GROMACS .gro file of C-alpha atoms in nm:
model
  357
    1MET     CA    1   0.000   0.000   0.000
    2ASP     CA    2   0.281   0.239   0.092
    3LYS     CA    3   0.455   0.155  -0.235
    4LYS     CA    4   0.145   0.244  -0.437
    5LYS     CA    5   0.106   0.565  -0.240
    6GLY     CA    6   0.469   0.652  -0.309
    7ILE     CA    7   0.417   0.604  -0.682
    8LEU     CA    8   0.112   0.832  -0.679
    9TYR     CA    9   0.313   1.106  -0.509
   10SER     CA   10   0.622   1.070  -0.730
   11ASN     CA   11   0.701   1.322  -1.003
   12ALA     CA   12   0.826   1.045  -1.236
   13PHE     CA   13   0.479   0.887  -1.248
   14TYR     CA   14   0.312   1.209  -1.360
   15THR     CA   15   0.589   1.281  -1.610
   16LEU     CA   16   0.536   0.939  -1.772
   17LEU     CA   17   0.160   0.994  -1.762
   18SER     CA   18   0.205   1.333  -1.932
   19ILE     CA   19   0.415   1.170  -2.206
   20VAL     CA   20   0.148   0.907  -2.268
   21LEU     CA   21  -0.123   1.173  -2.282
   22GLY     CA   22   0.091   1.376  -2.524
   23PHE     CA   23   0.107   1.083  -2.764
   24VAL     CA   24  -0.267   1.024  -2.723
   25VAL     CA   25  -0.344   1.384  -2.819
   26GLY     CA   26  -0.106   1.356  -3.114
   27ALA     CA   27  -0.282   1.037  -3.228
   28ILE     CA   28  -0.622   1.207  -3.210
   29LEU     CA   29  -0.501   1.499  -3.422
   30LEU     CA   30  -0.342   1.264  -3.676
   31PHE     CA   31  -0.665   1.066  -3.698
   32PHE     CA   32  -0.875   1.374  -3.771
   33ALA     CA   33  -0.616   1.482  -4.029
   34GLY     CA   34  -0.677   1.155  -4.212
   35ILE     CA   35  -0.339   1.003  -4.120
   36SER     CA   36  -0.303   0.668  -3.950
   37PRO     CA   37  -0.157   0.723  -3.600
   38ALA     CA   38  -0.016   0.369  -3.607
   39ALA     CA   39   0.165   0.435  -3.936
   40ALA     CA   40   0.295   0.774  -3.818
   41TYR     CA   41   0.416   0.648  -3.480
   42GLY     CA   42   0.557   0.336  -3.641
   43GLN     CA   43   0.760   0.553  -3.877
   44LEU     CA   44   0.867   0.773  -3.586
   45VAL     CA   45   1.003   0.469  -3.400
   46SER     CA   46   1.161   0.300  -3.701
   47GLY     CA   47   1.313   0.630  -3.810
   48VAL     CA   48   1.513   0.635  -3.486
   49PHE     CA   49   1.568   0.268  -3.400
   50GLY     CA   50   1.564   0.114  -3.746
   51LYS     CA   51   1.938   0.159  -3.801
   52LEU     CA   52   2.240   0.217  -3.580
   53LYS     CA   53   2.321   0.525  -3.786
   54ASN     CA   54   1.978   0.671  -3.706
   55MET     CA   55   2.021   0.609  -3.333
   56ILE     CA   56   2.354   0.792  -3.343
   57TRP     CA   57   2.184   1.082  -3.520
   58ALA     CA   58   1.926   1.097  -3.240
   59VAL     CA   59   2.209   1.113  -2.985
   60ILE     CA   60   2.378   1.390  -3.186
   61TYR     CA   61   2.052   1.587  -3.187
   62ALA     CA   62   2.020   1.531  -2.811
   63SER     CA   63   2.367   1.652  -2.707
   64PRO     CA   64   2.311   2.032  -2.725
   65LEU     CA   65   1.959   1.984  -2.583
   66ILE     CA   66   2.104   1.819  -2.273
   67PHE     CA   67   2.332   2.120  -2.220
   68THR     CA   68   2.052   2.376  -2.260
   69GLY     CA   69   1.828   2.157  -2.043
   70LEU     CA   70   2.096   2.154  -1.774
   71SER     CA   71   2.123   2.530  -1.806
   72VAL     CA   72   1.752   2.582  -1.742
   73ALA     CA   73   1.736   2.314  -1.471
   74PHE     CA   74   2.029   2.467  -1.284
   75SER     CA   75   1.868   2.811  -1.281
   76PHE     CA   76   1.533   2.663  -1.175
   77ARG     CA   77   1.697   2.528  -0.860
   78THR     CA   78   1.779   2.884  -0.753
   79GLY     CA   79   1.435   3.022  -0.830
   80VAL     CA   80   1.539   3.190  -1.157
   81PHE     CA   81   1.351   3.120  -1.481
   82ASN     CA   82   1.622   3.113  -1.747
   83ILE     CA   83   1.420   3.179  -2.060
   84GLY     CA   84   1.739   3.331  -2.203
   85ALA     CA   85   1.910   2.999  -2.276
   86GLU     CA   86   1.849   3.063  -2.647
   87GLY     CA   87   2.054   3.383  -2.646
   88GLN     CA   88   2.328   3.225  -2.436
   89TYR     CA   89   2.338   2.932  -2.678
   90VAL     CA   90   2.372   3.171  -2.975
   91VAL     CA   91   2.657   3.379  -2.829
   92GLY     CA   92   2.834   3.060  -2.721
   93THR     CA   93   2.811   2.928  -3.075
   94LEU     CA   94   2.936   3.259  -3.211
   95ALA     CA   95   3.234   3.275  -2.974
   96ALA     CA   96   3.337   2.916  -3.049
   97CYS     CA   97   3.303   2.982  -3.421
   98ALA     CA   98   3.523   3.293  -3.410
   99VAL     CA   99   3.795   3.109  -3.219
  100GLY     CA  100   3.761   2.805  -3.444
  101ILE     CA  101   3.817   3.017  -3.754
  102LEU     CA  102   4.061   3.286  -3.644
  103VAL     CA  103   4.287   3.116  -3.388
  104LYS     CA  104   4.539   2.852  -3.494
  105LEU     CA  105   4.617   2.601  -3.219
  106PRO     CA  106   4.700   2.230  -3.186
  107PRO     CA  107   4.390   2.004  -3.208
  108VAL     CA  108   4.314   1.927  -2.841
  109LEU     CA  109   4.410   2.275  -2.718
  110HIS     CA  110   4.203   2.436  -2.994
  111VAL     CA  111   3.893   2.245  -2.884
  112LEU     CA  112   3.946   2.346  -2.520
  113VAL     CA  113   3.989   2.712  -2.610
  114CYS     CA  114   3.672   2.705  -2.823
  115PHE     CA  115   3.476   2.558  -2.533
  116LEU     CA  116   3.625   2.812  -2.294
  117ALA     CA  117   3.527   3.099  -2.525
  118ALA     CA  118   3.172   2.961  -2.557
  119ALA     CA  119   3.138   2.917  -2.180
  120LEU     CA  120   3.266   3.268  -2.108
  121ALA     CA  121   3.036   3.422  -2.369
  122GLY     CA  122   2.731   3.240  -2.232
  123ALA     CA  123   2.826   3.320  -1.872
  124LEU     CA  124   2.871   3.689  -1.956
  125TRP     CA  125   2.533   3.697  -2.133
  126GLY     CA  126   2.362   3.548  -1.829
  127SER     CA  127   2.556   3.758  -1.579
  128VAL     CA  128   2.449   4.089  -1.736
  129VAL     CA  129   2.085   3.997  -1.682
  130GLY     CA  130   2.168   3.878  -1.332
  131LEU     CA  131   2.337   4.209  -1.254
  132MET     CA  132   2.031   4.399  -1.376
  133LYS     CA  133   1.812   4.184  -1.153
  134VAL     CA  134   2.009   4.211  -0.829
  135LYS     CA  135   2.110   4.578  -0.867
  136LYS     CA  136   1.800   4.734  -1.022
  137GLY     CA  137   1.531   4.472  -0.958
  138ILE     CA  138   1.461   4.429  -1.330
  139ASN     CA  139   1.257   4.117  -1.401
  140GLU     CA  140   1.490   3.856  -1.550
  141VAL     CA  141   1.223   3.704  -1.778
  142LEU     CA  142   1.175   4.029  -1.968
  143SER     CA  143   1.551   4.092  -1.982
  144PHE     CA  144   1.623   3.742  -2.109
  145ILE     CA  145   1.365   3.774  -2.386
  146MET     CA  146   1.523   4.099  -2.503
  147PHE     CA  147   1.873   3.951  -2.480
  148ASN     CA  148   1.762   3.658  -2.696
  149TRP     CA  149   1.684   3.900  -2.976
  150ILE     CA  150   2.002   4.098  -2.919
  151ALA     CA  151   2.200   3.774  -2.958
  152PHE     CA  152   1.998   3.687  -3.268
  153TYR     CA  153   2.081   4.010  -3.452
  154LEU     CA  154   2.436   4.022  -3.315
  155SER     CA  155   2.496   3.679  -3.467
  156ASN     CA  156   2.361   3.788  -3.806
  157TYR     CA  157   2.589   4.092  -3.795
  158VAL     CA  158   2.903   3.897  -3.703
  159VAL     CA  159   2.833   3.624  -3.961
  160ASN     CA  160   2.862   3.886  -4.237
  161LEU     CA  161   3.191   4.035  -4.119
  162PRO     CA  162   3.450   3.987  -4.398
  163ILE     CA  163   3.706   3.830  -4.165
  164ILE     CA  164   3.492   3.520  -4.101
  165HIS     CA  165   3.232   3.535  -4.379
  166LYS     CA  166   3.236   3.250  -4.628
  167GLU     CA  167   3.424   3.342  -4.942
  168GLY     CA  168   3.230   3.337  -5.267
  169GLY     CA  169   2.897   3.435  -5.115
  170GLY     CA  170   2.657   3.240  -4.903
  171GLU     CA  171   2.489   3.352  -4.581
  172ALA     CA  172   2.726   3.172  -4.347
  173THR     CA  173   3.070   3.187  -4.193
  174LYS     CA  174   3.368   2.986  -4.307
  175ASP     CA  175   3.398   2.635  -4.167
  176ILE     CA  176   3.592   2.609  -3.844
  177MET     CA  177   3.937   2.448  -3.865
  178ASP     CA  178   3.961   2.070  -3.838
  179SER     CA  179   4.161   2.114  -3.518
  180ALA     CA  180   3.854   2.271  -3.355
  181THR     CA  181   3.611   1.985  -3.427
  182ILE     CA  182   3.500   1.717  -3.181
  183ILE     CA  183   3.426   1.450  -3.444
  184PHE     CA  184   3.517   1.091  -3.357
  185PRO     CA  185   3.810   0.934  -3.544
  186ASP     CA  186   3.718   0.742  -3.860
  187VAL     CA  187   3.760   0.403  -3.694
  188ILE     CA  188   3.498   0.487  -3.431
  189ARG     CA  189   3.259   0.641  -3.683
  190ASP     CA  190   3.278   0.322  -3.891
  191LEU     CA  191   3.171   0.123  -3.586
  192LEU     CA  192   2.881   0.365  -3.528
  193GLY     CA  193   2.711   0.306  -3.861
  194LYS     CA  194   2.952   0.524  -4.058
  195ASN     CA  195   2.782   0.837  -3.926
  196ARG     CA  196   2.997   1.127  -4.045
  197ASN     CA  197   2.891   1.353  -3.756
  198ALA     CA  198   2.935   1.110  -3.466
  199ASN     CA  199   3.114   1.313  -3.201
  200TYR     CA  200   3.210   1.347  -2.836
  201GLY     CA  201   2.920   1.583  -2.758
  202PHE     CA  202   2.703   1.329  -2.577
  203LEU     CA  203   2.990   1.211  -2.358
  204LEU     CA  204   3.059   1.572  -2.264
  205ALA     CA  205   2.689   1.626  -2.189
  206VAL     CA  206   2.677   1.323  -1.958
  207ALA     CA  207   2.992   1.441  -1.779
  208ALA     CA  208   2.839   1.790  -1.739
  209ALA     CA  209   2.514   1.645  -1.599
  210ILE     CA  210   2.703   1.441  -1.340
  211LEU     CA  211   2.914   1.742  -1.245
  212ILE     CA  212   2.610   1.968  -1.206
  213TRP     CA  213   2.433   1.703  -0.998
  214PHE     CA  214   2.737   1.683  -0.772
  215VAL     CA  215   2.761   2.062  -0.739
  216ILE     CA  216   2.391   2.098  -0.655
  217ASN     CA  217   2.366   1.809  -0.409
  218LYS     CA  218   2.711   1.762  -0.259
  219THR     CA  219   2.875   2.104  -0.228
  220THR     CA  220   2.836   2.412  -0.010
  221LEU     CA  221   2.772   2.620  -0.321
  222GLY     CA  222   2.490   2.389  -0.422
  223PHE     CA  223   2.336   2.411  -0.074
  224LYS     CA  224   2.341   2.791  -0.089
  225LEU     CA  225   2.187   2.797  -0.437
  226ARG     CA  226   1.913   2.553  -0.337
  227ALA     CA  227   1.843   2.750  -0.020
  228VAL     CA  228   1.792   3.068  -0.223
  229GLY     CA  229   1.564   2.880  -0.460
  230PHE     CA  230   1.351   2.731  -0.182
  231ASN     CA  231   1.309   3.051   0.017
  232ASN     CA  232   1.504   3.366  -0.061
  233ASN     CA  233   1.411   3.543   0.264
  234ALA     CA  234   1.500   3.244   0.479
  235ALA     CA  235   1.833   3.213   0.297
  236LYS     CA  236   1.912   3.578   0.371
  237TYR     CA  237   1.817   3.526   0.736
  238GLY     CA  238   2.060   3.231   0.744
  239GLY     CA  239   2.344   3.455   0.627
  240ILE     CA  240   2.350   3.355   0.261
  241ASN     CA  241   2.423   3.630   0.011
  242SER     CA  242   2.125   3.573  -0.218
  243ASP     CA  243   2.236   3.832  -0.475
  244ARG     CA  244   2.569   3.658  -0.519
  245ALA     CA  245   2.391   3.322  -0.543
  246VAL     CA  246   2.164   3.450  -0.819
  247MET     CA  247   2.460   3.596  -1.009
  248THR     CA  248   2.651   3.269  -0.974
  249ALA     CA  249   2.355   3.063  -1.090
  250MET     CA  250   2.299   3.282  -1.396
  251ALA     CA  251   2.667   3.271  -1.491
  252ILE     CA  252   2.687   2.892  -1.461
  253SER     CA  253   2.355   2.854  -1.638
  254GLY     CA  254   2.472   3.077  -1.923
  255ALA     CA  255   2.801   2.888  -1.951
  256LEU     CA  256   2.617   2.558  -1.992
  257SER     CA  257   2.402   2.697  -2.275
  258GLY     CA  258   2.710   2.846  -2.438
  259ILE     CA  259   2.887   2.510  -2.429
  260GLY     CA  260   2.575   2.352  -2.581
  261GLY     CA  261   2.610   2.592  -2.874
  262ALA     CA  262   2.977   2.498  -2.911
  263VAL     CA  263   2.891   2.127  -2.914
  264GLN     CA  264   2.640   2.181  -3.194
  265LEU     CA  265   2.889   2.388  -3.393
  266MET     CA  266   3.199   2.173  -3.342
  267GLY     CA  267   3.025   1.840  -3.377
  268MET     CA  268   2.767   1.898  -3.647
  269SER     CA  269   2.722   2.228  -3.831
  270MET     CA  270   3.090   2.342  -3.845
  271ARG     CA  271   2.975   2.695  -3.933
  272VAL     CA  272   2.724   2.959  -3.823
  273SER     CA  273   2.456   3.051  -4.075
  274GLN     CA  274   2.259   3.373  -4.087
  275PHE     CA  275   1.936   3.325  -3.895
  276ALA     CA  276   1.594   3.359  -4.050
  277ALA     CA  277   1.436   3.270  -3.715
  278GLN     CA  278   1.543   3.159  -3.370
  279GLU     CA  279   1.708   2.816  -3.378
  280GLY     CA  280   1.513   2.703  -3.074
  281PHE     CA  281   1.772   2.496  -2.887
  282GLY     CA  282   1.745   2.719  -2.582
  283PHE     CA  283   1.365   2.710  -2.577
  284GLU     CA  284   1.371   2.333  -2.627
  285GLY     CA  285   1.604   2.319  -2.328
  286ILE     CA  286   1.315   2.448  -2.116
  287THR     CA  287   1.112   2.147  -2.228
  288VAL     CA  288   1.402   1.913  -2.146
  289ALA     CA  289   1.436   2.062  -1.797
  290LEU     CA  290   1.062   2.042  -1.727
  291ILE     CA  291   1.038   1.679  -1.838
  292ALA     CA  292   1.342   1.602  -1.621
  293GLY     CA  293   1.187   1.777  -1.321
  294SER     CA  294   1.497   2.000  -1.306
  295ASN     CA  295   1.706   1.694  -1.218
  296PRO     CA  296   2.049   1.709  -1.389
  297ILE     CA  297   2.065   1.331  -1.438
  298GLY     CA  298   1.708   1.335  -1.564
  299CYS     CA  299   1.814   1.589  -1.829
  300ILE     CA  300   2.022   1.316  -1.994
  301PHE     CA  301   1.717   1.097  -2.052
  302SER     CA  302   1.476   1.377  -2.136
  303GLY     CA  303   1.733   1.521  -2.377
  304LEU     CA  304   1.766   1.181  -2.546
  305PHE     CA  305   1.388   1.156  -2.569
  306TYR     CA  306   1.356   1.500  -2.726
  307GLY     CA  307   1.652   1.436  -2.958
  308ALA     CA  308   1.493   1.111  -3.076
  309MET     CA  309   1.162   1.288  -3.132
  310LYS     CA  310   1.331   1.566  -3.332
  311TYR     CA  311   1.523   1.328  -3.554
  312GLY     CA  312   1.237   1.080  -3.591
  313GLY     CA  313   1.007   1.367  -3.685
  314THR     CA  314   1.218   1.430  -3.996
  315LYS     CA  315   1.110   1.086  -4.123
  316LEU     CA  316   0.735   1.142  -4.088
  317SER     CA  317   0.712   1.282  -4.440
  318LEU     CA  318   0.758   0.923  -4.562
  319VAL     CA  319   0.400   0.850  -4.448
  320ASP     CA  320   0.268   1.196  -4.546
  321ALA     CA  321   0.252   1.304  -4.183
  322PRO     CA  322   0.364   1.658  -4.091
  323ALA     CA  323   0.683   1.685  -3.887
  324GLU     CA  324   0.505   1.949  -3.676
  325VAL     CA  325   0.318   1.669  -3.499
  326VAL     CA  326   0.632   1.626  -3.288
  327ASP     CA  327   0.600   1.987  -3.169
  328ILE     CA  328   0.234   1.925  -3.086
  329ILE     CA  329   0.322   1.616  -2.883
  330MET     CA  330   0.602   1.790  -2.694
  331GLY     CA  331   0.385   2.095  -2.629
  332THR     CA  332   0.107   1.875  -2.497
  333ILE     CA  333   0.349   1.691  -2.270
  334ILE     CA  334   0.463   2.021  -2.120
  335LEU     CA  335   0.102   2.132  -2.077
  336PHE     CA  336   0.021   1.819  -1.878
  337ILE     CA  337   0.341   1.848  -1.675
  338ALA     CA  338   0.247   2.209  -1.594
  339VAL     CA  339  -0.089   2.095  -1.454
  340SER     CA  340   0.048   1.773  -1.304
  341HIS     CA  341  -0.037   1.895  -0.954
  342VAL     CA  342  -0.403   1.899  -1.059
  343LEU     CA  343  -0.374   1.542  -1.190
  344ARG     CA  344  -0.197   1.438  -0.871
  345ASN     CA  345  -0.465   1.586  -0.647
  346PHE     CA  346  -0.743   1.433  -0.858
  347ILE     CA  347  -0.594   1.083  -0.862
  348ILE     CA  348  -0.504   1.087  -0.493
  349SER     CA  349  -0.847   1.219  -0.391
  350ARG     CA  350  -1.018   0.947  -0.599
  351LYS     CA  351  -0.792   0.688  -0.438
  352GLN     CA  352  -0.873   0.814  -0.089
  353LYS     CA  353  -1.246   0.817  -0.161
  354GLY     CA  354  -1.224   0.462  -0.292
  355GLY     CA  355  -1.038   0.352   0.020
  356ALA     CA  356  -1.292   0.519   0.249
  357ALA     CA  357  -1.580   0.353   0.063
   0.00000   0.00000   0.00000
């Protein structure tokens, strides 16, 4: 009985329930659109798990999402809603790209410097908003939204600078040097289905998730950040500098998003293109963090789930199903997670009434 009660109170149960409901809603919409839900979902699954190469692609798609998910999850733990992960991701990508094109270094050192530049750019982008919040009381949500657009147009400006712009036209930068890439050696890529973009990004994401989990749960810094997130006034009464904690959280959060941008650049795209619209990795990181319940380790699995959905969605055209159904499913999942407390109260109250009867 206690075990059943524990399941009903657990966040994991309601997350899984929300995922199931998301797929149910997606199936209903597909049915009314005249598309077989079984065929569409079958293609979604086979598009990811049908070949080893496809599974590796899903992991590649997931790697930057895990980083942006960690970024949002980390800020959530301190009571800050980091809706600016998109902008931090963009400036991180831009910084890594500039270093990857303009700075000549040995292979391993070049990669490290690119990651350092991306982390510093993302941290700076988050810290400016944090400074505005703690010094002037400016709402961070509004600031982050504005900074997302500043990063968007800054990127488009830098992409067209002659020093890094692609020669011979094209709305993109030059490719970064080979020494700045994180692609696996040929022998490993051959073992992974000959996927040309198989890279170290996922391993780095897993290492980052473990590190963030350790920082949050096993260090004094993590205790202070969690205390501020649980109750800012109580943390101040306990002698914790809440302003410094918020600044620290925003800087670390921004650095994680920036590194996510570097992983995408150095492991897949190799260049930065001029944007027509927001790329969305930062916003998708919010979804990853919510599905994970702001748990760093959970971000690994939710990032893999979202990455698989994104890649599998590209195969839905084979059964004449729109790829946008993936966005509908993910949006529905988040909607149900957002109201999960209502579902929890309803299910528990029904259970208690049944027990009393």
